[in-house]
Each structure stands twice: as C-alpha cells, then as structure tokens.
Short mmCIF file of C-alpha atoms in Angstrom, two decimals:
data_model
loop_
_atom_site.label_atom_id
_atom_site.label_comp_id
_atom_site.label_asym_id
_atom_site.label_seq_id
_atom_site.Cartn_x
_atom_site.Cartn_y
_atom_site.Cartn_z
CA MET A 27 29.74 -5.16 13.16
CA ARG A 28 28.24 -8.10 15.09
CA GLU A 29 29.33 -8.21 18.74
CA GLN A 30 31.39 -11.18 19.93
CA ARG A 31 28.93 -12.53 22.47
CA ILE A 32 27.41 -15.96 23.07
CA ALA A 33 23.66 -16.59 23.50
CA ILE A 34 23.04 -19.66 25.68
CA TYR A 35 19.57 -21.11 25.17
CA ILE A 36 18.03 -23.51 27.71
CA ARG A 37 14.55 -25.00 27.45
CA LEU A 38 12.43 -27.46 29.42
CA SER A 39 8.84 -28.43 28.60
CA HIS A 40 6.02 -29.39 30.96
CA ALA A 41 6.23 -32.95 29.64
CA ASP A 42 9.71 -33.60 31.01
CA GLU A 43 10.08 -31.03 33.77
CA ASP A 44 10.52 -32.02 37.39
CA THR A 45 9.56 -28.70 38.90
CA GLY A 46 7.03 -28.29 41.63
CA ARG A 47 4.96 -25.20 42.33
CA LYS A 48 7.52 -23.94 44.87
CA LYS A 49 10.62 -24.37 42.69
CA ASN A 50 11.87 -21.52 40.54
CA GLU A 51 13.46 -23.78 37.93
CA SER A 52 13.98 -27.49 37.42
CA ASN A 53 17.04 -29.61 38.01
CA SER A 54 17.10 -30.29 34.26
CA VAL A 55 17.61 -26.58 33.61
CA VAL A 56 20.48 -26.64 36.10
CA ASN A 57 21.98 -29.65 34.32
CA GLN A 58 21.74 -27.97 30.90
CA ARG A 59 23.35 -24.83 32.29
CA GLY A 60 26.22 -26.80 33.83
CA LEU A 61 26.84 -28.81 30.65
CA ILE A 62 26.95 -25.73 28.41
CA HIS A 63 29.20 -23.69 30.71
CA ARG A 64 31.64 -26.59 31.12
CA PHE A 65 31.80 -26.95 27.32
CA LEU A 66 32.51 -23.23 26.88
CA ASP A 67 35.05 -23.14 29.71
CA ASN A 68 37.00 -25.95 28.02
CA HIS A 69 36.81 -24.39 24.55
CA ALA A 70 39.94 -22.37 23.81
CA GLU A 71 38.26 -20.00 21.37
CA LEU A 72 35.02 -19.38 23.29
CA SER A 73 36.10 -19.56 26.93
CA ARG A 74 36.65 -15.79 27.28
CA VAL A 75 33.69 -14.59 25.19
CA PRO A 76 30.88 -12.93 27.23
CA ARG A 77 27.76 -15.08 27.66
CA THR A 78 24.06 -14.42 28.18
CA GLU A 79 21.47 -17.01 29.20
CA PHE A 80 17.94 -17.29 27.79
CA VAL A 81 15.78 -19.78 29.71
CA ASP A 82 12.29 -21.07 28.83
CA ASP A 83 11.25 -23.34 31.71
CA GLY A 84 7.93 -25.06 31.00
CA PHE A 85 7.57 -24.34 27.26
CA THR A 86 7.15 -26.89 24.47
CA GLY A 87 9.69 -27.12 21.66
CA THR A 88 7.11 -27.89 18.98
CA ASN A 89 6.63 -24.18 18.19
CA MET A 90 8.64 -20.97 18.46
CA ASN A 91 6.18 -19.07 20.69
CA ARG A 92 8.50 -18.95 23.68
CA PRO A 93 9.28 -15.63 25.42
CA ALA A 94 13.01 -16.14 26.07
CA PHE A 95 13.52 -17.68 22.62
CA GLN A 96 11.86 -14.70 20.93
CA ARG A 97 13.98 -12.26 22.95
CA MET A 98 17.12 -14.16 21.92
CA VAL A 99 16.22 -14.21 18.22
CA THR A 100 15.41 -10.49 18.30
CA ALA A 101 18.78 -9.74 19.91
CA ILE A 102 20.55 -11.94 17.33
CA ARG A 103 18.82 -10.09 14.49
CA GLU A 104 19.99 -6.80 16.03
CA GLY A 105 23.59 -8.03 15.88
CA LYS A 106 24.12 -8.44 19.63
CA TYR A 107 25.31 -12.08 19.47
CA SER A 108 27.69 -13.90 17.17
CA CYS A 109 27.10 -17.42 18.51
CA CYS A 110 24.13 -19.46 19.81
CA ILE A 111 24.63 -22.68 21.79
CA THR A 112 22.24 -25.34 23.14
CA LYS A 113 22.52 -28.75 24.76
CA ASP A 114 21.05 -30.45 21.66
CA PHE A 115 18.80 -29.74 18.70
CA SER A 116 15.63 -30.65 20.61
CA ARG A 117 16.24 -27.85 23.14
CA PHE A 118 16.29 -25.33 20.28
CA SER A 119 13.28 -26.77 18.42
CA ARG A 120 11.47 -30.05 17.88
CA ASP A 121 10.02 -28.87 14.56
CA TYR A 122 12.51 -30.04 11.93
CA ILE A 123 11.20 -27.60 9.30
CA GLU A 124 11.70 -24.60 11.59
CA MET A 125 15.06 -26.00 12.67
CA GLY A 126 16.20 -26.23 9.07
CA ASP A 127 15.10 -22.64 8.43
CA TYR A 128 17.30 -21.36 11.22
CA LEU A 129 20.32 -23.55 10.39
CA GLU A 130 20.27 -23.11 6.62
CA CYS A 131 18.81 -19.62 6.17
CA LEU A 132 18.67 -17.23 9.13
CA PHE A 133 21.91 -18.01 10.98
CA PRO A 134 24.13 -18.22 7.84
CA PHE A 135 22.61 -14.98 6.52
CA LEU A 136 23.29 -13.18 9.83
CA GLY A 137 26.74 -14.76 10.17
CA VAL A 138 25.82 -16.43 13.46
CA ARG A 139 27.53 -19.60 14.61
CA TYR A 140 25.31 -22.33 16.10
CA ILE A 141 26.59 -25.16 18.34
CA SER A 142 24.65 -28.23 19.54
CA ILE A 143 26.83 -29.99 22.11
CA ASN A 144 25.30 -33.47 22.37
CA ASP A 145 24.78 -33.68 18.60
CA GLY A 146 28.40 -32.75 17.91
CA TYR A 147 27.27 -29.99 15.57
CA ASP A 148 29.12 -26.74 14.91
CA SER A 149 27.84 -24.69 11.95
CA ARG A 150 31.34 -23.37 11.30
CA GLU A 151 32.36 -26.86 10.20
CA TYR A 152 29.40 -27.30 7.83
CA GLN A 153 29.35 -23.87 6.12
CA GLY A 154 25.73 -23.07 6.96
CA THR A 155 24.15 -26.46 6.12
CA THR A 156 22.42 -28.78 8.57
CA GLY A 157 25.43 -31.10 8.62
CA GLY A 158 24.25 -33.70 6.16
CA LEU A 159 21.68 -36.48 6.34
CA ASP A 160 22.65 -37.41 9.90
CA MET A 161 21.67 -34.01 11.29
CA VAL A 162 18.45 -33.92 9.24
CA MET A 163 17.43 -37.36 10.52
CA ARG A 164 18.06 -36.27 14.11
CA ALA A 165 15.73 -33.27 13.66
CA ILE A 166 13.04 -35.47 12.07
CA ILE A 167 13.31 -37.98 14.92
CA TYR A 168 12.94 -35.20 17.52
CA ASP A 169 9.80 -33.96 15.72
CA ALA A 170 8.30 -37.47 15.49
CA TYR A 171 9.14 -38.12 19.16
CA SER A 172 7.24 -34.97 20.21
CA LYS A 173 4.12 -35.99 18.30
CA ASP A 174 4.25 -39.53 19.68
CA LEU A 175 4.73 -38.17 23.20
CA SER A 176 1.77 -35.82 22.71
CA VAL A 177 -0.52 -38.74 21.88
CA LYS A 178 0.73 -40.77 24.86
CA VAL A 179 0.30 -37.87 27.28
CA LYS A 180 -3.23 -37.28 25.97
CA THR A 181 -4.10 -40.96 26.52
CA ALA A 182 -2.63 -40.90 30.04
CA HIS A 183 -4.60 -37.77 30.91
CA LEU A 184 -7.81 -39.36 29.65
CA GLN A 185 -7.27 -42.43 31.83
CA SER A 186 -6.52 -40.26 34.87
CA MET A 187 -9.72 -38.26 34.31
CA LYS A 188 -11.75 -41.47 34.11
CA LYS A 189 -10.31 -42.37 37.53
CA GLY A 190 -11.55 -39.05 38.93
CA ARG A 191 -8.29 -37.09 38.96
CA ARG A 192 -7.80 -33.56 37.69
CA VAL A 193 -4.82 -33.70 35.35
CA ARG A 194 -3.96 -30.08 34.65
CA GLY A 195 -4.69 -26.49 35.57
CA ASP A 196 -5.94 -25.04 38.83
CA PRO A 197 -9.16 -26.07 40.57
CA GLY A 198 -12.27 -24.16 39.62
CA PHE A 199 -13.53 -21.23 41.68
CA GLY A 200 -14.90 -22.68 44.91
CA TYR A 201 -12.24 -25.37 45.30
CA ARG A 202 -8.53 -25.62 46.10
CA ARG A 203 -5.89 -28.32 45.77
CA ASP A 204 -5.98 -31.17 48.27
CA PRO A 205 -2.54 -31.06 49.96
CA GLU A 206 -2.68 -34.80 50.77
CA ARG A 207 -4.04 -36.27 47.52
CA LYS A 208 -2.49 -35.38 44.18
CA GLY A 209 -4.99 -34.42 41.49
CA MET A 210 -7.85 -34.08 43.99
CA ASP A 211 -9.67 -30.95 45.19
CA VAL A 212 -11.28 -29.83 48.43
CA ILE A 213 -13.78 -27.04 49.12
CA ASP A 214 -12.47 -23.51 49.63
CA PRO A 215 -14.91 -22.16 52.27
CA VAL A 216 -14.70 -18.50 51.22
CA ALA A 217 -15.09 -19.06 47.47
CA ALA A 218 -17.66 -21.83 47.97
CA ALA A 219 -19.84 -19.43 49.96
CA ILE A 220 -19.88 -17.03 46.99
CA VAL A 221 -20.78 -19.86 44.61
CA ARG A 222 -23.53 -21.05 46.94
CA ARG A 223 -24.97 -17.54 47.16
CA ILE A 224 -25.07 -17.21 43.35
CA PHE A 225 -26.94 -20.52 43.02
CA ASP A 226 -29.37 -19.63 45.82
CA SER A 227 -30.13 -16.28 44.18
CA ALA A 228 -30.76 -17.92 40.78
CA ILE A 229 -33.03 -20.55 42.32
CA GLU A 230 -35.03 -17.78 44.02
CA GLY A 231 -35.71 -16.30 40.58
CA ILE A 232 -33.30 -13.37 40.73
CA THR A 233 -32.05 -12.49 37.24
CA VAL A 234 -28.40 -12.75 36.28
CA GLY A 235 -28.17 -8.96 35.82
CA GLU A 236 -29.49 -8.39 39.36
CA ILE A 237 -27.01 -10.93 40.75
CA VAL A 238 -24.16 -9.09 38.99
CA MET A 239 -25.23 -5.75 40.44
CA MET A 240 -25.57 -7.26 43.92
CA LEU A 241 -22.07 -8.80 43.85
CA ASN A 242 -20.43 -5.61 42.57
CA ARG A 243 -22.36 -3.41 44.99
CA GLU A 244 -21.11 -5.48 47.95
CA GLY A 245 -17.54 -5.61 46.63
CA ILE A 246 -17.44 -9.41 46.33
CA PRO A 247 -14.12 -10.41 44.65
CA THR A 248 -14.32 -12.00 41.22
CA PRO A 249 -12.69 -15.43 40.62
CA GLY A 250 -9.65 -13.73 39.07
CA VAL A 251 -9.21 -11.23 41.90
CA TYR A 252 -9.69 -13.94 44.52
CA PHE A 253 -7.09 -16.16 42.83
CA CYS A 254 -4.52 -13.33 42.88
CA GLN A 255 -5.29 -12.67 46.55
CA THR A 256 -4.79 -16.32 47.52
CA HIS A 257 -1.76 -16.90 45.26
CA PRO A 258 0.61 -13.93 45.78
CA GLY A 259 3.18 -13.56 43.03
CA THR A 260 1.15 -15.54 40.48
CA ARG A 261 1.48 -14.67 36.77
CA LYS A 262 -2.09 -15.75 36.09
CA TYR A 263 -4.59 -12.94 35.44
CA THR A 264 -1.77 -10.36 35.33
CA GLY A 265 -2.97 -9.20 31.92
CA LYS A 266 -6.37 -8.21 33.31
CA ALA A 267 -7.30 -4.72 34.43
CA GLU A 268 -6.50 -3.88 38.05
CA ARG A 269 -10.16 -3.17 38.75
CA GLN A 270 -12.10 -6.33 37.91
CA ASN A 271 -15.84 -6.55 38.36
CA TRP A 272 -18.46 -9.22 37.97
CA THR A 273 -20.08 -9.52 34.56
CA HIS A 274 -23.04 -11.38 33.14
CA GLY A 275 -20.73 -13.99 31.58
CA MET A 276 -18.94 -14.73 34.87
CA VAL A 277 -22.17 -15.47 36.72
CA VAL A 278 -23.60 -17.64 33.91
CA SER A 279 -20.30 -19.55 33.72
CA ILE A 280 -20.55 -20.43 37.42
CA LEU A 281 -24.22 -21.43 37.16
CA ARG A 282 -23.43 -23.79 34.28
CA ARG A 283 -20.41 -25.46 35.93
CA TYR A 284 -21.51 -29.04 36.62
CA ALA A 285 -18.40 -29.69 38.75
CA TYR A 286 -20.15 -27.93 41.67
CA THR A 287 -22.31 -31.05 42.06
CA GLY A 288 -19.18 -32.97 43.14
CA ALA A 289 -18.41 -34.46 39.72
CA LEU A 290 -15.17 -34.27 37.79
CA VAL A 291 -15.81 -32.85 34.31
CA GLY A 292 -13.01 -33.14 31.74
CA GLY A 293 -12.25 -33.78 28.12
CA MET A 294 -14.39 -30.87 26.97
CA ARG A 295 -11.88 -29.87 24.29
CA GLU A 296 -9.78 -31.83 21.85
CA GLN A 297 -6.62 -30.92 19.97
CA ILE A 298 -6.97 -30.66 16.21
CA ALA A 299 -3.62 -32.46 15.76
CA PRO A 300 -0.76 -33.62 18.02
CA CYS A 301 1.52 -30.81 19.23
CA LYS A 302 -0.96 -28.15 18.06
CA LYS A 303 -2.51 -25.65 20.45
CA SER A 304 -5.71 -25.22 18.44
CA CYS A 305 -8.62 -27.09 20.02
CA VAL A 306 -12.27 -27.73 19.22
CA ARG A 307 -15.06 -28.05 21.76
CA LYS A 308 -16.50 -31.56 22.00
CA LYS A 309 -20.18 -32.37 22.37
CA PRO A 310 -21.42 -32.62 26.00
CA GLU A 311 -22.18 -36.34 25.56
CA GLU A 312 -18.48 -36.90 24.74
CA TRP A 313 -17.19 -35.28 27.94
CA VAL A 314 -15.65 -37.32 30.75
CA ILE A 315 -17.95 -36.98 33.78
CA VAL A 316 -17.19 -38.88 36.99
CA PRO A 317 -19.74 -38.15 39.76
CA GLY A 318 -18.94 -38.05 43.47
CA VAL A 319 -15.22 -37.26 43.10
CA HIS A 320 -15.09 -34.33 45.54
CA GLU A 321 -17.43 -32.63 48.00
CA ALA A 322 -20.39 -30.94 46.33
CA ILE A 323 -21.34 -27.27 46.77
CA VAL A 324 -24.83 -27.76 45.30
CA THR A 325 -26.94 -30.85 44.78
CA PRO A 326 -27.75 -32.15 41.27
CA GLU A 327 -31.37 -31.12 41.86
CA GLU A 328 -30.36 -27.55 42.74
CA TYR A 329 -28.08 -27.43 39.71
CA ALA A 330 -30.92 -28.55 37.43
CA LEU A 331 -33.25 -25.95 38.95
CA ALA A 332 -30.68 -23.20 38.35
CA GLN A 333 -30.36 -24.25 34.70
CA LYS A 334 -34.11 -24.02 34.34
CA VAL A 335 -34.09 -20.49 35.76
CA ILE A 336 -31.31 -19.46 33.33
CA SER A 337 -33.22 -20.91 30.37
CA GLU A 338 -36.42 -19.10 31.34
CA LYS A 339 -34.64 -15.76 31.67
CA ARG A 340 -32.59 -16.12 28.52
CA ILE A 341 -33.47 -13.93 25.53
CA VAL A 342 -32.67 -15.40 22.15
CA ALA A 343 -31.48 -12.73 19.73
CA GLY A 344 -32.00 -14.79 16.59
CA ASN A 345 -30.40 -13.92 13.28
CA SER A 346 -31.12 -10.18 13.34
CA PRO A 347 -29.01 -8.17 10.89
CA PRO A 348 -26.10 -6.19 12.41
CA TYR A 349 -26.77 -2.51 13.01
CA PRO A 350 -24.43 0.00 11.29
CA LEU A 351 -22.39 1.03 14.36
CA LYS A 352 -22.01 -2.45 15.83
CA SER A 353 -18.69 -2.76 17.78
CA LEU A 354 -17.65 0.78 16.78
CA MET A 355 -19.04 2.69 19.79
CA VAL A 356 -16.85 2.75 22.92
CA CYS A 357 -17.28 4.13 26.41
CA GLY A 358 -15.41 7.37 27.00
CA ASN A 359 -14.65 6.33 30.59
CA CYS A 360 -13.50 2.68 30.43
CA LEU A 361 -12.95 2.42 26.63
CA ARG A 362 -14.99 -0.80 26.44
CA HIS A 363 -17.53 -1.38 23.66
CA LEU A 364 -20.96 0.09 24.25
CA ASP A 365 -24.13 -2.01 24.08
CA ARG A 366 -27.12 -0.90 22.04
CA TYR A 367 -30.52 -1.25 23.65
CA ARG A 368 -33.45 -1.47 21.24
CA ARG A 369 -35.94 -0.16 23.74
CA THR A 370 -34.13 3.17 24.28
CA THR A 371 -32.37 3.25 20.86
CA ARG A 372 -29.29 4.51 22.71
CA PHE A 373 -25.87 3.12 23.56
CA HIS A 374 -25.00 2.23 27.15
CA CYS A 375 -21.96 0.90 28.97
CA ARG A 376 -22.85 -2.45 30.51
CA TYR A 377 -20.24 -1.91 33.22
CA GLY A 378 -21.88 1.29 34.33
CA ARG A 379 -25.18 -0.51 34.52
CA HIS A 380 -24.02 -3.65 36.33
CA GLU A 381 -21.12 -2.31 38.38
CA GLY A 382 -22.52 1.04 39.34
CA ASP A 383 -19.46 2.84 37.95
CA GLU A 384 -20.39 6.52 38.10
CA GLY A 385 -17.98 7.46 35.31
CA CYS A 386 -19.56 4.94 32.93
CA ARG A 387 -23.10 5.63 34.13
CA SER A 388 -22.75 9.38 33.58
CA ILE A 389 -22.15 8.89 29.83
CA LYS A 390 -25.41 9.46 27.95
CA SER A 391 -25.23 8.85 24.23
CA PRO A 392 -27.52 10.59 21.71
CA LYS A 393 -30.11 8.47 19.97
CA GLU A 394 -28.81 5.90 17.51
CA LYS A 395 -30.26 7.67 14.44
CA THR A 396 -28.62 10.97 15.46
CA ILE A 397 -25.20 9.33 15.66
CA GLU A 398 -25.72 7.52 12.37
CA LYS A 399 -26.60 10.79 10.60
CA ALA A 400 -23.47 12.48 11.99
CA VAL A 401 -21.21 9.59 10.93
CA PHE A 402 -22.84 9.43 7.49
CA GLN A 403 -22.30 13.16 6.95
CA ALA A 404 -18.65 12.87 8.03
CA ILE A 405 -18.12 10.07 5.50
CA GLN A 406 -19.77 12.14 2.76
CA ASP A 407 -17.45 15.07 3.56
CA TYR A 408 -14.46 12.74 3.42
CA MET A 409 -15.52 11.35 0.04
CA GLN A 410 -15.94 14.88 -1.31
CA LEU A 411 -12.44 15.76 -0.08
CA ALA A 412 -11.12 12.65 -1.82
CA ASP A 413 -12.62 13.84 -5.11
CA THR A 414 -10.90 17.22 -4.85
CA ARG A 415 -7.51 15.58 -4.19
CA LYS A 416 -7.60 13.12 -7.07
CA GLY A 417 -5.16 15.27 -9.07
CA GLU A 418 -2.67 15.29 -6.19
CA TRP A 419 -2.92 11.51 -5.80
CA LYS A 420 -2.34 10.96 -9.52
CA GLN A 421 0.86 13.01 -9.30
CA GLN A 422 1.86 11.09 -6.19
CA THR A 423 1.22 7.80 -8.01
CA ARG A 424 3.50 8.86 -10.90
CA GLU A 425 6.27 9.77 -8.44
CA LEU A 426 5.89 6.44 -6.64
CA ARG A 427 6.14 4.53 -9.92
CA GLN A 428 9.30 6.43 -10.86
CA SER A 429 10.81 5.57 -7.48
CA VAL A 430 9.99 1.88 -7.95
CA SER A 431 11.50 1.88 -11.46
CA SER A 432 14.66 3.55 -10.18
CA GLY A 433 14.84 1.08 -7.29
CA HIS A 434 14.60 -1.94 -9.60
CA ALA A 435 17.38 -0.48 -11.79
CA ASP A 436 19.59 -0.08 -8.71
CA ILE A 437 18.90 -3.68 -7.71
CA GLU A 438 19.98 -4.95 -11.14
CA LYS A 439 23.24 -2.98 -10.89
CA LEU A 440 23.90 -4.41 -7.43
CA LYS A 441 23.25 -7.95 -8.69
CA GLN A 442 25.75 -7.38 -11.50
CA GLY A 443 28.25 -6.22 -8.89
CA VAL A 444 27.73 -9.45 -6.91
CA GLU A 445 28.34 -11.56 -10.02
CA SER A 446 31.50 -9.58 -10.77
CA LEU A 447 32.80 -10.18 -7.23
CA LYS A 448 32.07 -13.90 -7.50
CA CYS A 449 34.12 -14.02 -10.70
CA ARG A 450 36.98 -12.22 -8.92
CA LYS A 451 36.86 -14.77 -6.11
CA PHE A 452 36.90 -17.63 -8.63
CA ARG A 453 39.93 -16.12 -10.41
CA ALA A 454 41.71 -15.71 -7.07
CA TYR A 455 41.06 -19.38 -6.28
CA ASN A 456 42.45 -20.42 -9.68
CA ARG A 457 45.63 -18.43 -9.02
CA TYR A 458 45.95 -19.95 -5.55
CA SER A 459 45.37 -23.52 -6.80
CA SER A 460 47.92 -23.05 -9.59
CA GLY A 461 50.56 -21.76 -7.16
CA GLY A 462 50.44 -18.12 -8.27
CA MET A 463 49.19 -16.86 -4.92
CA SER A 464 50.08 -17.75 -1.33
CA ARG A 465 47.47 -19.21 1.03
CA GLU A 466 47.58 -16.16 3.33
CA VAL A 467 47.04 -13.70 0.47
CA TYR A 468 44.23 -15.85 -0.97
CA LEU A 469 42.41 -16.13 2.37
CA GLN A 470 42.71 -12.39 2.96
CA ARG A 471 41.39 -11.59 -0.53
CA LYS A 472 38.59 -14.13 -0.19
CA LYS A 473 37.58 -12.61 3.13
CA GLU A 474 37.47 -9.10 1.64
CA ILE A 475 35.40 -10.27 -1.33
CA ASP A 476 32.97 -12.22 0.90
CA GLU A 477 32.48 -9.17 3.11
CA GLU A 478 31.77 -6.99 0.08
CA ILE A 479 29.32 -9.58 -1.31
CA ALA A 480 27.53 -9.73 2.06
CA ARG A 481 27.30 -5.92 2.15
CA ILE A 482 25.87 -5.71 -1.37
CA GLU A 483 23.39 -8.55 -0.73
CA ALA A 484 22.17 -6.78 2.41
CA GLU A 485 21.75 -3.60 0.33
CA ILE A 486 19.77 -5.59 -2.27
CA VAL A 487 17.43 -6.87 0.47
CA SER A 488 16.99 -3.31 1.74
CA LYS A 489 16.25 -2.00 -1.76
CA LYS A 490 13.70 -4.75 -2.37
CA HIS A 491 11.97 -3.91 0.90
CA GLN A 492 11.84 -0.23 -0.09
CA CYS A 493 10.33 -1.10 -3.47
CA GLU A 494 7.72 -3.38 -1.88
CA THR A 495 6.79 -0.62 0.58
CA ILE A 496 6.47 1.94 -2.21
CA GLU A 497 4.37 -0.43 -4.32
CA ALA A 498 2.10 -1.09 -1.34
CA ASN A 499 1.65 2.66 -0.84
CA GLU A 500 0.97 3.07 -4.54
CA ASN A 501 -1.71 0.38 -4.44
CA ALA A 502 -3.27 1.98 -1.38
CA VAL A 503 -3.36 5.42 -3.02
CA ASN A 504 -4.31 4.12 -6.42
CA SER A 505 -7.08 1.65 -5.65
CA GLU A 506 -8.24 1.20 -2.07
CA LEU A 507 -9.58 4.66 -1.32
CA THR A 508 -10.94 5.20 -4.83
CA ALA A 509 -12.69 1.82 -4.77
CA MET A 510 -14.21 2.56 -1.36
CA CYS A 511 -15.57 5.90 -2.51
CA GLU A 512 -17.04 4.42 -5.68
CA THR A 513 -18.61 1.51 -3.78
CA PHE A 514 -20.53 3.67 -1.32
CA ARG A 515 -21.11 6.82 -3.41
CA GLY A 516 -24.79 6.10 -4.08
CA GLU A 517 -25.77 5.29 -0.49
CA GLU A 518 -28.47 7.51 1.04
CA SER A 519 -27.93 6.46 4.66
CA LEU A 520 -25.32 4.79 6.83
CA THR A 521 -24.94 1.01 6.37
CA TYR A 522 -22.94 -1.56 8.29
CA ASP A 523 -20.43 -2.08 5.45
CA MET A 524 -19.93 1.67 4.94
CA ALA A 525 -19.34 2.35 8.64
CA HIS A 526 -16.83 -0.47 9.03
CA ALA A 527 -15.02 0.48 5.82
CA PHE A 528 -14.42 4.12 6.74
CA VAL A 529 -14.41 4.31 10.55
#
C-alpha cells in the first residue's frame, strides 16, 4: 500500500539562480518553498499529510540527471509517496516529452497524484492525462524557452570572453579570482611558483617523466589537492582518490596551457545542440584568445620554447596493433592498469615508477609471453570444460523454454481476467445509469474492480519481466558461450580478440 506522503520538488538552474559562492541556497528556492507550503497549508485534504522536500539548486531542467530528482523518483517507485507537487511544470522538467511520460505513464501507473500550482494542474482532475491541449502547449513553450535561453547565454558568454572576462568555472592552476573585478583573475603566488618551476625545468631540457618524479618526491601538491586545501568544504575533486600524485598528463597539460602567458583562452568546446551536455572540441584557430588580460607567469617566448622541448621529447606510437593483454593487466597494489614496456617486455605500474610508491614498485610481472601462455592455457581449459557440459546446458535450455512457455500461458490467463473485470465494471455502470444501483454501491464496486485490475496488471508486468529474464538466460546459455568457443577453437596462441572475449 502506497504511503500517504507528499514529495515537494524544488529546482533552480544556474541560468536563473541568484546565489553567490557563500550562499547555501538561493532566494528563489526560498520563494518556491514558501509558495508550496502555503498552498498545502490552505488545502483541506493535504494540510495534515507529512511532507518531504527534494531540492536541486543549480541544475538545469532540460534533462533528468539531477540528484534530488532521482532520489525522489526512486522513492516514489518504492511506494513511499502518494503525491508530488511543484511550483510549475518547468520546475519539474523543461523537456515536454519527458514531462508527458511522467504525467501520462509513470504517475498514473503508480497511482501518484501530481500538482503544479501556478499551472492550476491537479492530475486527479484529469484522470492521468496532461490536462488537454493547454497543458501540452505549456510544456512545449517551456522546452522552447530553454533552448532559446541556451543560445542567448552562449552568445553572451562569447561576447564576454572577447572582452577578456572568464565566464564560468574556476581559474586555472596558478591563478585565483580577483576579489575586486568580476570575471578577472590574479596570480596565486604559491601555485604560480609550482607552474614556473615546471616551465623552467622543461626549458632546461628535463623530461616530463623526470619532472613528475621530482614533484612527487618533494611532495608538491597536485592542482586537485591544492584546490581542496584552499577551498575547504568544496565538492570538486571529491571523487578522486585521497592520495593524489603528479602524472605525465598533469605536467603536459600545464606546459600546454597558453593562459600562463597572460592571455584569456576560451571557446575551446562547442555544444552539439542547445541544452545538450555533449560537446566537441573546436580547432585551435577557432578559439577565443585575448592577450594581456591578466598577469603572465611565463613569457610567450618561454612558452614557445617549452612547446619545442615537449615536441622533441615526444614519442609517436603510430598505428601499432594492440597487444593481446592491453588494458587487462592491473597493479595488485593500486588496482590501476599496468603499462607494457617493449624494451623489457614486462608490465609496470607507471605510478610506482613516477611516484616512487614502494608497493607499486615492488610488483614485478613475468615476461609478457609467459603471461600470454598462462592465459591461453586457462582459456583452452575453459573451452574443454564447456564441451563436457554441453549435455547439461541442453537440458537447462529445455527447462528454460518450458518455463517461458508456462509464463506466456499465465500471462494470457491474466489478460483474460482483466477483460472479464472490465466487462463487470461496464455492467455495473449500466445498472447504475439505469437506476438499478445506488451511487455509493457503484463507486464501491468500481473501486474494488479497479484495485483488482491494477493488481492483475502489475502481476502481468512481473510475469513479462520474468519471461524476458529467462529468455535472456536461455540466449546466453544457448548461443553466446558456444559461439565464443567455436570462434576461437582453432587459435594456436593468445590474440587480442580472444583475451578480451574470455577475460
């Protein structure tokens, strides 16, 4: 039985928020909360029902990838809430297709009531539909507004970048926000000294690998660690490992950052379509570069010299074919992928080499050919075992097919039961409309029949899911393993495709 509880959903995007870095939530969130609670307090039926708030402050409504929203939907699916309420449709979603899915499919199926205050919408009054053409047009307008706003914001950001202002994100490593000028950066002395040292080392001819080892040996904080140290309580970089170390990619990224010459560099990526997160990298000649915007850490001449050093030290791998165990070998200490060195024909942990981690450095892998032979033999043993168990799998396949057949028969019986109940409800309505049944008796009987129909339909969904699962298992037993064994049966040594198919 679904609990009688109300889920209050509040959302504010970056485009219309008025929060600053020091505020926990925006005034608009406060206004939405006040409006919804006043509505519920004045509603006779809902005023005493327990309420729970779900707030997404700083998330767009053009997609459903919002943490609080996902928690709310999961709780609703689990039967913890019987009603969902928002200020208007746009707070719930600005995608009219997704909005229609929830209003017409998910909420009616789960028996959840949805209320949009400013739109005057209550799903109880519309029997699970979107409320007619008016409601549909509102959702379409919200969606079109979001896309139009996305284009305008993009244009505004481009103009700001051309004026030398940073429009989003935090300053790069080596800089910090200028407290007196919005969108401008000033040098961070501590981080800038690290950047300067990396450039000086590269200009002196020191390789990137040697720079990485030097920084890790001296315990120099990485950009991520330094950001967490200077911004206590930040959520950025929280998904990283507690122990972060310099890597080859970090150092190269700093050496290639043209902003250290004092220029603003922006517009490096472009959205594929309005309101979509997917981006493509633009060509360097299409970037927005405004020189002399902030104080430089290195001169353009030093930057060019560092690029020359990187290019001279760079080794081009070419289009060499992948080796059999590519991306399958991991370090037993840090669980990161091992690198394969052609010169030694062994696998090594790059973090043990660059960071000096004794646990990673102590791992010595056998030669590549030795590991390949062991893996190849293990696969051959597995294929031989598969041949001996073919009889068992055939019997298992027959049992699975019988279960699927029985499940489909049960589904047909349940569907017949639903049709029978619908006929009973229709006959009850005819009796009520002809005066042979009182309104109270009719409503009670209709309620009982609807509940039974809902129960049977839920059982049908469950049965279908069971059949699909069984059929998937049957296909896996029947074809996947057999096909794999037949494909690689004639191989005389380990290949890339064989290793990645079985391991």
